[in-house]
PDB file of C-alpha atoms and ligand atoms in Angstrom:
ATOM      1  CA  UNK A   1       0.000   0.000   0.000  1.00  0.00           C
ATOM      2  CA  UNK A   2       1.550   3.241  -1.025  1.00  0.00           C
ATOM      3  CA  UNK A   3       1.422   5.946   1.607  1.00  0.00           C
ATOM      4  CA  UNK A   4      -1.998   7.922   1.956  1.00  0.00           C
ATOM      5  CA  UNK A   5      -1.653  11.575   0.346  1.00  0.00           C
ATOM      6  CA  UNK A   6      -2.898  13.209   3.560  1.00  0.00           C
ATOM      7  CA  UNK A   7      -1.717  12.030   7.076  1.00  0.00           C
ATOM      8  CA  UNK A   8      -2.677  14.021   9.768  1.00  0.00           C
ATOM      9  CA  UNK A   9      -3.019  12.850  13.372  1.00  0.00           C
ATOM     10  CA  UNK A  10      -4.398  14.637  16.285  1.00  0.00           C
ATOM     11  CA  UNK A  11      -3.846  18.123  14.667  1.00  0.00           C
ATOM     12  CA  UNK A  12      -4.931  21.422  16.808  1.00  0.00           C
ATOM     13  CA  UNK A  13      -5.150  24.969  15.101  1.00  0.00           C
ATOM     14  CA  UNK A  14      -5.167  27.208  18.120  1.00  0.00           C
ATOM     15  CA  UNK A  15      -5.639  31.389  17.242  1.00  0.00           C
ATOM     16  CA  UNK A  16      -4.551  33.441  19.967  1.00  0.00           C
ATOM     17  CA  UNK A  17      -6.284  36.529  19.450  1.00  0.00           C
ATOM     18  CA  UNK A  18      -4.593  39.028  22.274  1.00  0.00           C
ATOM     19  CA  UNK A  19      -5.285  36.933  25.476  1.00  0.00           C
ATOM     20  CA  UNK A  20      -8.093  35.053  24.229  1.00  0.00           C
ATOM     21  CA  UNK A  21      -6.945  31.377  22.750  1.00  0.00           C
ATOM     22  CA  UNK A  22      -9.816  30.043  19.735  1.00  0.00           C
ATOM     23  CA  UNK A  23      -9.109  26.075  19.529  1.00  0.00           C
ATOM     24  CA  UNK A  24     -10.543  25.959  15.449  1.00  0.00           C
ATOM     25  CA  UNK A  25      -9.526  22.742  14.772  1.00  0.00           C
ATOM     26  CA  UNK A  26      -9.647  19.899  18.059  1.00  0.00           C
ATOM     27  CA  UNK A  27      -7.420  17.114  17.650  1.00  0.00           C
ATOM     28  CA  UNK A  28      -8.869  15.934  14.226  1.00  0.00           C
ATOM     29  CA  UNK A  29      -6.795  13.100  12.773  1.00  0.00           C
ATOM     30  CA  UNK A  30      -7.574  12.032   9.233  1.00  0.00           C
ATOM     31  CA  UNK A  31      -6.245  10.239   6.365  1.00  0.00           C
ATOM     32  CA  UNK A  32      -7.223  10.806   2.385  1.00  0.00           C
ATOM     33  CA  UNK A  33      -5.638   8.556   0.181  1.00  0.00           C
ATOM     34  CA  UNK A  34      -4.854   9.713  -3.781  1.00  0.00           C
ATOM     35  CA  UNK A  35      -7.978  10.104  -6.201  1.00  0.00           C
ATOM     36  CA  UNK A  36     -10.246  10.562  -3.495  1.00  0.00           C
ATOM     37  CA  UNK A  37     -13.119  13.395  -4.054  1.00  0.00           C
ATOM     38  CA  UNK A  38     -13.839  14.497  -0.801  1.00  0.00           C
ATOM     39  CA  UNK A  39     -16.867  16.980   0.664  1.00  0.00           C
ATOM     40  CA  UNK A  40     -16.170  19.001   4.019  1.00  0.00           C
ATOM     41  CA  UNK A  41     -19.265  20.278   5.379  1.00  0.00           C
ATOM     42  CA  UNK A  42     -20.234  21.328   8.580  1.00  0.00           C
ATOM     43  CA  UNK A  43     -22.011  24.820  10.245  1.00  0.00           C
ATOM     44  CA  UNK A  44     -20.221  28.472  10.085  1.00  0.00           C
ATOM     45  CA  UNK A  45     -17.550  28.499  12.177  1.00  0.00           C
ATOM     46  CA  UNK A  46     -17.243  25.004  13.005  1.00  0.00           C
ATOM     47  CA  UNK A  47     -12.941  24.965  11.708  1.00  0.00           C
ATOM     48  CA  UNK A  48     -13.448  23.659   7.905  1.00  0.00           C
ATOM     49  CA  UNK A  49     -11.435  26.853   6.233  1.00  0.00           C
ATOM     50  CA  UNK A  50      -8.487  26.593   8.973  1.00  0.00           C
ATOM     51  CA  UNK A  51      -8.778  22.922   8.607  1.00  0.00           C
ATOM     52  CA  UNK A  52      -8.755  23.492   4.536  1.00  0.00           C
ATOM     53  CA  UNK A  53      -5.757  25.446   5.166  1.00  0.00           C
ATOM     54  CA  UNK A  54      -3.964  23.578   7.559  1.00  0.00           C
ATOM     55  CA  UNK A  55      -4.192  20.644   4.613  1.00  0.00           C
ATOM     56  CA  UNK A  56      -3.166  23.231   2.135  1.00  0.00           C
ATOM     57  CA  UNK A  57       0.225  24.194   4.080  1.00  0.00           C
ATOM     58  CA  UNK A  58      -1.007  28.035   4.343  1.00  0.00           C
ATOM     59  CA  UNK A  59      -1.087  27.188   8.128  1.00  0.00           C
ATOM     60  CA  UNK A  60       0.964  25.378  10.467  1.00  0.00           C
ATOM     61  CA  UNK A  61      -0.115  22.959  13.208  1.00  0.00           C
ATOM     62  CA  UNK A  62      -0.173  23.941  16.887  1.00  0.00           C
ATOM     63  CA  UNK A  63       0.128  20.298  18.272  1.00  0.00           C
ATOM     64  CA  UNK A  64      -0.269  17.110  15.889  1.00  0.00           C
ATOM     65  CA  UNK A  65       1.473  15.954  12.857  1.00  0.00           C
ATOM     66  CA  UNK A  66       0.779  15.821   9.360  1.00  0.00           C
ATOM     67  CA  UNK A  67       2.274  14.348   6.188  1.00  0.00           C
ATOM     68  CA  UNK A  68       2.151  15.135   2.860  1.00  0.00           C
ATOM     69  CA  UNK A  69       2.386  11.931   0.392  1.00  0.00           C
ATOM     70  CA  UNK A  70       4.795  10.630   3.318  1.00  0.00           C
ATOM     71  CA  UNK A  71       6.503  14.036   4.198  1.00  0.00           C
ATOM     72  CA  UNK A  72       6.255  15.528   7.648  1.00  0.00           C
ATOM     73  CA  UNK A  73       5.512  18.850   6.661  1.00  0.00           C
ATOM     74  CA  UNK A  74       6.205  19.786  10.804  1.00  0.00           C
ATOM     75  CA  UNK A  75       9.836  19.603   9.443  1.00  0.00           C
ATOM     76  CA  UNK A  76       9.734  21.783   6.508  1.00  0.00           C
ATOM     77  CA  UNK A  77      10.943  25.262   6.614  1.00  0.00           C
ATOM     78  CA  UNK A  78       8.833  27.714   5.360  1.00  0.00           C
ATOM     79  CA  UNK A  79      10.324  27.866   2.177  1.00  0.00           C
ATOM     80  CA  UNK A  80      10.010  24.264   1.518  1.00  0.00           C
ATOM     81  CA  UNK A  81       6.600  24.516   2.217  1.00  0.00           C
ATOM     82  CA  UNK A  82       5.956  27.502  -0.020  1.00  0.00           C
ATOM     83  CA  UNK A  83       7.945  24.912  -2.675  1.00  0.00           C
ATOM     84  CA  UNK A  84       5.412  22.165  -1.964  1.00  0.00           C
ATOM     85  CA  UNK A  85       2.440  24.410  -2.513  1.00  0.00           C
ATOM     86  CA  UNK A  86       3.552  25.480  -5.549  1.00  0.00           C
ATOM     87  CA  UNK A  87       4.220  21.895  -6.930  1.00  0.00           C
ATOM     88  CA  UNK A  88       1.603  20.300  -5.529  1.00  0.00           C
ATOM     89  CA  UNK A  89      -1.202  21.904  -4.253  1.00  0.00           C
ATOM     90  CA  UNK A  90      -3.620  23.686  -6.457  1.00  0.00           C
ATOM     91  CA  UNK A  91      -6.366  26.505  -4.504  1.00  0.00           C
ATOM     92  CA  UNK A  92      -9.478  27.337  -5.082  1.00  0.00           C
ATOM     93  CA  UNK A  93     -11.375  30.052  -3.202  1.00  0.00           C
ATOM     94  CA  UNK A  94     -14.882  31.305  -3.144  1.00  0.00           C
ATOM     95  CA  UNK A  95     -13.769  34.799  -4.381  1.00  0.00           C
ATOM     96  CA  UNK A  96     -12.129  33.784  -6.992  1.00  0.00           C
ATOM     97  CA  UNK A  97      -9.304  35.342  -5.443  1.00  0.00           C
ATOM     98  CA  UNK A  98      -7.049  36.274  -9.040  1.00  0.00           C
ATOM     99  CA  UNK A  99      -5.191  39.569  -9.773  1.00  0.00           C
ATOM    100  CA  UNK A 100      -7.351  41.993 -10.823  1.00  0.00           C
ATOM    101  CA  UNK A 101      -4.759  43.937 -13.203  1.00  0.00           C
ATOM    102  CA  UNK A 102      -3.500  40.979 -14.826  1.00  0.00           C
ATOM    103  CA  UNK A 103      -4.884  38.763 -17.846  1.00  0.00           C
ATOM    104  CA  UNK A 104      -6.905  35.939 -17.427  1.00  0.00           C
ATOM    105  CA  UNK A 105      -3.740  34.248 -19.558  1.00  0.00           C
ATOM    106  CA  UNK A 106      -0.702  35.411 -17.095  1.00  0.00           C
ATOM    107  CA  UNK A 107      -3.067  34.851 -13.979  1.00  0.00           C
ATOM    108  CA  UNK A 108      -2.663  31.200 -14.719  1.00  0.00           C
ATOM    109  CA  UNK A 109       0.432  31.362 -16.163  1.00  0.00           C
ATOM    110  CA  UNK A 110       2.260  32.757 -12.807  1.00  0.00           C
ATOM    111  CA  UNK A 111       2.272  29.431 -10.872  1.00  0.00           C
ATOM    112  CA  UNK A 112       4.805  28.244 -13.137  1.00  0.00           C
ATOM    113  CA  UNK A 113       6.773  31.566 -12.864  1.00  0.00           C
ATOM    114  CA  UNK A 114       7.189  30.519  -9.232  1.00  0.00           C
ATOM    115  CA  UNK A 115       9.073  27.465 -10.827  1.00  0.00           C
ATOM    116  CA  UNK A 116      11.236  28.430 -13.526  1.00  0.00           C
ATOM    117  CA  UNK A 117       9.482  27.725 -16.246  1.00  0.00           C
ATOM    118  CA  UNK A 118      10.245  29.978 -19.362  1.00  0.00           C
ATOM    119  CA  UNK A 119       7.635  32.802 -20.303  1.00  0.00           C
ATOM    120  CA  UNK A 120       6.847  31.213 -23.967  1.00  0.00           C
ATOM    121  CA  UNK A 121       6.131  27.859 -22.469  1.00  0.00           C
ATOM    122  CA  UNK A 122       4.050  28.893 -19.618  1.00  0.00           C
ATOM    123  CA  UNK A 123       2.044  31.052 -21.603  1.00  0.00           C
ATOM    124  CA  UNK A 124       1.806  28.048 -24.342  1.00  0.00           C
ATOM    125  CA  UNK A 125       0.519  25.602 -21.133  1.00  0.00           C
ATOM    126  CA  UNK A 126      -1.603  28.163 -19.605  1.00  0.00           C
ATOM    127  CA  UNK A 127      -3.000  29.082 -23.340  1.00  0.00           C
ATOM    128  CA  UNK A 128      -3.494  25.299 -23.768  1.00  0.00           C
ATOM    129  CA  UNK A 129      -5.565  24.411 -20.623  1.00  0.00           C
ATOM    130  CA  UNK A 130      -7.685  27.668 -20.868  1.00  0.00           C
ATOM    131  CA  UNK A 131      -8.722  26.270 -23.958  1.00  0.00           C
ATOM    132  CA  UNK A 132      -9.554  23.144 -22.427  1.00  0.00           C
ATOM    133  CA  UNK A 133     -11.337  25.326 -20.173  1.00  0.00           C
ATOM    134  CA  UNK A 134     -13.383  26.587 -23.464  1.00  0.00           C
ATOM    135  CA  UNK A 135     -11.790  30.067 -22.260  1.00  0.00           C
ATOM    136  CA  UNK A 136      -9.275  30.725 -25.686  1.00  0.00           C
ATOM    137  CA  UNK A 137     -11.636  33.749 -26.152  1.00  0.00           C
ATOM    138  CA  UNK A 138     -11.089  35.186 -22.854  1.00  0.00           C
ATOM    139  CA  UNK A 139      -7.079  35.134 -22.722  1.00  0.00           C
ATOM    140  CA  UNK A 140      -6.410  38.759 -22.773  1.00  0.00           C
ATOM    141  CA  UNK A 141      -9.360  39.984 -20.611  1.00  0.00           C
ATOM    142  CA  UNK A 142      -8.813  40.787 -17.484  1.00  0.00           C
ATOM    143  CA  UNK A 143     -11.122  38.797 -14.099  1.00  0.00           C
ATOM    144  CA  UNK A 144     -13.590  42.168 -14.478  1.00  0.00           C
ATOM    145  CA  UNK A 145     -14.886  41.816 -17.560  1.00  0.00           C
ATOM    146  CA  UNK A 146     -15.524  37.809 -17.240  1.00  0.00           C
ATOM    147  CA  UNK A 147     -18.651  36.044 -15.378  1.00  0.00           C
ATOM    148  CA  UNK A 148     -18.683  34.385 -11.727  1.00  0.00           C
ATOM    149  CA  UNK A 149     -18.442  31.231 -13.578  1.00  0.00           C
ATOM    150  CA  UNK A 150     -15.802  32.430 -15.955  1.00  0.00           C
ATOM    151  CA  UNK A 151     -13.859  33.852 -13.213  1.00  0.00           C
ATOM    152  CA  UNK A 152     -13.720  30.729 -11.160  1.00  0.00           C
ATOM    153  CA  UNK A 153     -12.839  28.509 -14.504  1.00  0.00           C
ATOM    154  CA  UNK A 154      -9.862  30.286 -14.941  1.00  0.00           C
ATOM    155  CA  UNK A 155      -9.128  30.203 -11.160  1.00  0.00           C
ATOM    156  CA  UNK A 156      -9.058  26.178 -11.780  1.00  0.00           C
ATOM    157  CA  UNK A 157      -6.847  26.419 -15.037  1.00  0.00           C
ATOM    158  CA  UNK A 158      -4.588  28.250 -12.046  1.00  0.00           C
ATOM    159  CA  UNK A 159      -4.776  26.045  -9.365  1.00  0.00           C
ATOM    160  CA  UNK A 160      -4.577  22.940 -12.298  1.00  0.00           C
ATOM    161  CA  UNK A 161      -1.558  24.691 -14.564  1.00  0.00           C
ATOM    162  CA  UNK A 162       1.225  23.311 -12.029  1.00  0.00           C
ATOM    163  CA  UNK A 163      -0.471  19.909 -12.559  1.00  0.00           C
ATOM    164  CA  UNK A 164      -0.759  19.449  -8.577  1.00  0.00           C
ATOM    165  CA  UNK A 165      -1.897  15.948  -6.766  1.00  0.00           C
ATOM    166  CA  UNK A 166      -4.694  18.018  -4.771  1.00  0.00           C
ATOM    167  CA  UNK A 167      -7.180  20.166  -5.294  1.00  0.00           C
ATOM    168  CA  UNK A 168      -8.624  22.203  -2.190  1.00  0.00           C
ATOM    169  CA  UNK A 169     -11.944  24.630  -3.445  1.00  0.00           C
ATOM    170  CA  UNK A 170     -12.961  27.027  -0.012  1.00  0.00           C
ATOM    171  CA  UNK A 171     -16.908  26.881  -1.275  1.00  0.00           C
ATOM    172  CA  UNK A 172     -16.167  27.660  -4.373  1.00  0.00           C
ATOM    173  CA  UNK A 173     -19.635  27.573  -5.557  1.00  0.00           C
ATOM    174  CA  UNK A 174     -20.594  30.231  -2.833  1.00  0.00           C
ATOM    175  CA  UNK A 175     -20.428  33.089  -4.949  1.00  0.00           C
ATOM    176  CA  UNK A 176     -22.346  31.764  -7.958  1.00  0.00           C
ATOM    177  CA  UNK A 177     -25.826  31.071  -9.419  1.00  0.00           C
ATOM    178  CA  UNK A 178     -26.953  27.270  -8.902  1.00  0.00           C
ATOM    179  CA  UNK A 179     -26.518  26.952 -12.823  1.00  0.00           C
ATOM    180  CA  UNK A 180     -23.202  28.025 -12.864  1.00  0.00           C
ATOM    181  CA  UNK A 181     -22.386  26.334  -9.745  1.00  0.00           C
ATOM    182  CA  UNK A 182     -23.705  23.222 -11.233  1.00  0.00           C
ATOM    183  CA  UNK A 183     -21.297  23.788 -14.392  1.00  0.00           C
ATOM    184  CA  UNK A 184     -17.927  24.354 -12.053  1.00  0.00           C
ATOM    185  CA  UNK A 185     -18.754  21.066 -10.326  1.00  0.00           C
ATOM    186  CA  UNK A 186     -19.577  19.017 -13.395  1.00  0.00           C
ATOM    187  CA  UNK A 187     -15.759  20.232 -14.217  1.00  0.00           C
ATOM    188  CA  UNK A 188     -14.605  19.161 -10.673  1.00  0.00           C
ATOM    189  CA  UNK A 189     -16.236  15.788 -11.561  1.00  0.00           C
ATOM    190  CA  UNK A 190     -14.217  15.696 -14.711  1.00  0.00           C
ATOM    191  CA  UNK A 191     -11.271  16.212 -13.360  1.00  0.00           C
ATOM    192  CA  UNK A 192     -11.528  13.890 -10.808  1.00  0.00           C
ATOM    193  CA  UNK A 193     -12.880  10.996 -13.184  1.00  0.00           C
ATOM    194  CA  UNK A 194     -10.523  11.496 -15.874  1.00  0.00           C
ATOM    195  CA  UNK A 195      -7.294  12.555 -14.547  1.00  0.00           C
ATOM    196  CA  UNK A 196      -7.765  11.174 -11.091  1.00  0.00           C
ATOM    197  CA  UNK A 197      -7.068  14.137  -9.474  1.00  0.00           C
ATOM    198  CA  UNK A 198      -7.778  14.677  -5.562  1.00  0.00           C
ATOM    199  CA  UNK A 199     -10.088  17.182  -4.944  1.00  0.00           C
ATOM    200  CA  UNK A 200     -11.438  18.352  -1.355  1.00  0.00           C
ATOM    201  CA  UNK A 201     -14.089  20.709  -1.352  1.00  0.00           C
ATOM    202  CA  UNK A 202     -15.635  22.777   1.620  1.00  0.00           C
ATOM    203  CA  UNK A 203     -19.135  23.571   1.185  1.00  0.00           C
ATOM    204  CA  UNK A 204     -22.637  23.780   2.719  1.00  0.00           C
ATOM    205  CA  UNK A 205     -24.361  22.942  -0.871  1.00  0.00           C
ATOM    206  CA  UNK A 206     -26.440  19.603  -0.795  1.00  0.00           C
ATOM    207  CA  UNK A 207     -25.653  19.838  -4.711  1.00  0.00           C
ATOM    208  CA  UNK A 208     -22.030  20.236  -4.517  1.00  0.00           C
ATOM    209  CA  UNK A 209     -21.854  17.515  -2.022  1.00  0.00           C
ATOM    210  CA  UNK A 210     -23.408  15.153  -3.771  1.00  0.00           C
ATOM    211  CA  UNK A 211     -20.495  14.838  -6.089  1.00  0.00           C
ATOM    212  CA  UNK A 212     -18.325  13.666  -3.723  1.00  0.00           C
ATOM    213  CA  UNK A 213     -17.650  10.109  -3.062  1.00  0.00           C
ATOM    214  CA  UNK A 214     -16.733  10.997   0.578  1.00  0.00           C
ATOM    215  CA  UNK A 215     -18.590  13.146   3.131  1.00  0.00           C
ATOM    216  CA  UNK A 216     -16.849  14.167   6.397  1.00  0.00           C
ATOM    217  CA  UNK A 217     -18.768  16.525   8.866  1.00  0.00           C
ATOM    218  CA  UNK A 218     -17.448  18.801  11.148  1.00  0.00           C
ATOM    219  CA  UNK A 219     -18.789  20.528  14.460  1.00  0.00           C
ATOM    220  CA  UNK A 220     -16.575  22.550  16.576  1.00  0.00           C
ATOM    221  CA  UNK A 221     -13.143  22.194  15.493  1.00  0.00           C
ATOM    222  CA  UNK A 222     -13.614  18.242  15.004  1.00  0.00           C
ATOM    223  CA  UNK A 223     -15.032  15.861  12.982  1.00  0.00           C
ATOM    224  CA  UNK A 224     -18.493  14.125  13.644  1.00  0.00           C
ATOM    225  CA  UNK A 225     -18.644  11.819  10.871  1.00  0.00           C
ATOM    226  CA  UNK A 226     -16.679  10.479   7.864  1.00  0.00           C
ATOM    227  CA  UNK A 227     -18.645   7.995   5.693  1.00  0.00           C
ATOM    228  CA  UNK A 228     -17.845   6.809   1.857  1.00  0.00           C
ATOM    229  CA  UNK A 229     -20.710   7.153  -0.909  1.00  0.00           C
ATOM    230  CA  UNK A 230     -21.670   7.002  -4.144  1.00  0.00           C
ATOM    231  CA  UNK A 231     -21.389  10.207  -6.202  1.00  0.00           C
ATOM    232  CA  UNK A 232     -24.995  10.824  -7.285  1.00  0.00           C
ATOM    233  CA  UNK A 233     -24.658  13.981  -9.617  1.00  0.00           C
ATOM    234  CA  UNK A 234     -22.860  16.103 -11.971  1.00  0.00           C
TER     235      UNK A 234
HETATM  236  P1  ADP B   1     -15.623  27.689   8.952  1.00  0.00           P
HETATM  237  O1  ADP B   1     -14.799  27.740   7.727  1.00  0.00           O
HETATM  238  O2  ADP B   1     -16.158  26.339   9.272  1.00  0.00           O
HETATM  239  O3  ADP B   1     -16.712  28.718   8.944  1.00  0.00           O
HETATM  240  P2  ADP B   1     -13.274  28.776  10.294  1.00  0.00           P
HETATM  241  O4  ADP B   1     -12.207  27.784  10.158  1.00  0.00           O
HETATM  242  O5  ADP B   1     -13.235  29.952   9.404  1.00  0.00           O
HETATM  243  O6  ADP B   1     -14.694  28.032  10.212  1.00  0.00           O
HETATM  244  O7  ADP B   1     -13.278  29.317  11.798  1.00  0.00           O
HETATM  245  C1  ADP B   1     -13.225  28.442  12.920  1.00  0.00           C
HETATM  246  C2  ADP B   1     -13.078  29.284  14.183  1.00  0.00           C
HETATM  247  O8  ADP B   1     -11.800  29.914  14.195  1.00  0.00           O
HETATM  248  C3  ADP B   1     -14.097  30.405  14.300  1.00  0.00           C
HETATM  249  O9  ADP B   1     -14.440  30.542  15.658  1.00  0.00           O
HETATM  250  C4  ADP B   1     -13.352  31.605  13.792  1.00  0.00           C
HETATM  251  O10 ADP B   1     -13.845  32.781  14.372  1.00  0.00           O
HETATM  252  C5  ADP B   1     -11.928  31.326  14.237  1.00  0.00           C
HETATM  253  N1  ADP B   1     -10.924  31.889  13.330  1.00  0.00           N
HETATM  254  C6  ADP B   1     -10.799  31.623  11.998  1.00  0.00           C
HETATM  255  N2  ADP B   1      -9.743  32.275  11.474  1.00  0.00           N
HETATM  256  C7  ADP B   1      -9.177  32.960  12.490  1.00  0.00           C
HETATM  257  C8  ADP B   1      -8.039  33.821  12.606  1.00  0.00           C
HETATM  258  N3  ADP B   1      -7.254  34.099  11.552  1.00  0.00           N
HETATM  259  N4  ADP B   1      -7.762  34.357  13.823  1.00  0.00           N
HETATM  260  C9  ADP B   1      -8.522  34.063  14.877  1.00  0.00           C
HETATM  261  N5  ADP B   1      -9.608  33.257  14.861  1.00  0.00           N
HETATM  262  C10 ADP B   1      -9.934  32.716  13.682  1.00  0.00           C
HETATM  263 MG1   MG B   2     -15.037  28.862   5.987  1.00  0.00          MG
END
């Protein structure tokens, strides 16, 4: 058995805020193996963003330990954890979350700026999965003049571009209409049935949820309930 993708065991995410200490995430150990799509649901405030981001190394644990396709990632300095990111880990938020003054073509070209990769070729990949995307018309607009929905396509061509194991989407459906939302989890779906990709999504959506093939609840700052299913839409 190769090692899961996700290890983590007993992790806490304690905020100190001043003198007041806000446990967000309470000793929630859990393990998510490659190609698994995953749903994280749970009420307002109950720890599924700092958990989301504790996965997506933009956080470090307080207490616990958690590796990364057999990494401890308690060891890594920040650097190597920016590195890992970067190679490995592709975001996607509920606002969208790109630059605002760049093009929808060198917002998801930049990822593989981060890595070297020459400016032709990056803009040939990131020209090559927009298209995929069914964006080619969109490549020198900037996120203003696109749709919700076209907005958070090519904030997936971004978070896909480096070709990462893992996909982590903050509600990414929040912000749209149910159509639209509907369309960017049909393309979740895809992704996950064609190139086996690992996606783990937060959401509170019945609709986005039932795309998932695993459903894990949490209630404040740990996890209530982690069952397999079968996907039933999209
Ligand atoms: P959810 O995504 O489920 O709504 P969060 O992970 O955002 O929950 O928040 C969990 C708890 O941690 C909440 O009580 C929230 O107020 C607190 N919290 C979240 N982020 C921070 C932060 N950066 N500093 C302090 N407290 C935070
Ligand atoms: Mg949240």
């Amino acid at each position: 058995m190769p090692a899961p993708l996700i290890d983590i065991t007993d992790a806490w995410k304690i905020y100190r805020v001043g003198d007041v200490e806000i446990p967000a995430v309470r000793g929630v150990s859990l393990s998510i193996r490659a190609g698994e799509f995953l749903a994280i649901t749970g009420a307002s405030g109950s720890g599924k963003s700092t958990f989301l981001h504790l996965i997506g190394c933009l956080g470090r644990l307080t207490r616990g330990s958690y590796a990364f396709e057999g990494r401890a990632t308690t060891a890594l300095s920040g650097q190597q954890l920016a590195g890992l990111r970067n190679q490995r880990i592709g975001f996607v938020f509920q606002n969208f979350n790109l630059m605002a003054r760049t093009t929808v073509l060198d917002n998801v070209a930049l990822p593989l700026a981060y890595q070297g990769v020459p400016r032709r070729e990056r803009r040939r990949r990131a020209e090559e999965l927009l298209t995929e995307l069914d964006l080619q018309d969109r490549l020198k607009h900037h996120p203003n003049q696109l749709s919700g929905g076209q907005q958070q396509r090519v904030a997936i061509a971004r978070a896909l571009i480096t070709r990462p194991a893992v996909i982590l989407a903050d509600e990414p459906t929040g912000n749209l209409d149910s159509r639209t939302g509907t369309e960017i989890m049909s393309l979740f779906t895809k992704l996950h049935r064609e190139e086996n990709i690992t996606i783990i999504v937060v959401t509170h959506e019945a609709e986005v949820k039932a795309c998932a093939e695993r459903h894990v609840v949490f209630r404040d700052g740990e996890i209530i309930s982690d069952e397999e299913r079968t996907a039933t839409a999209a």
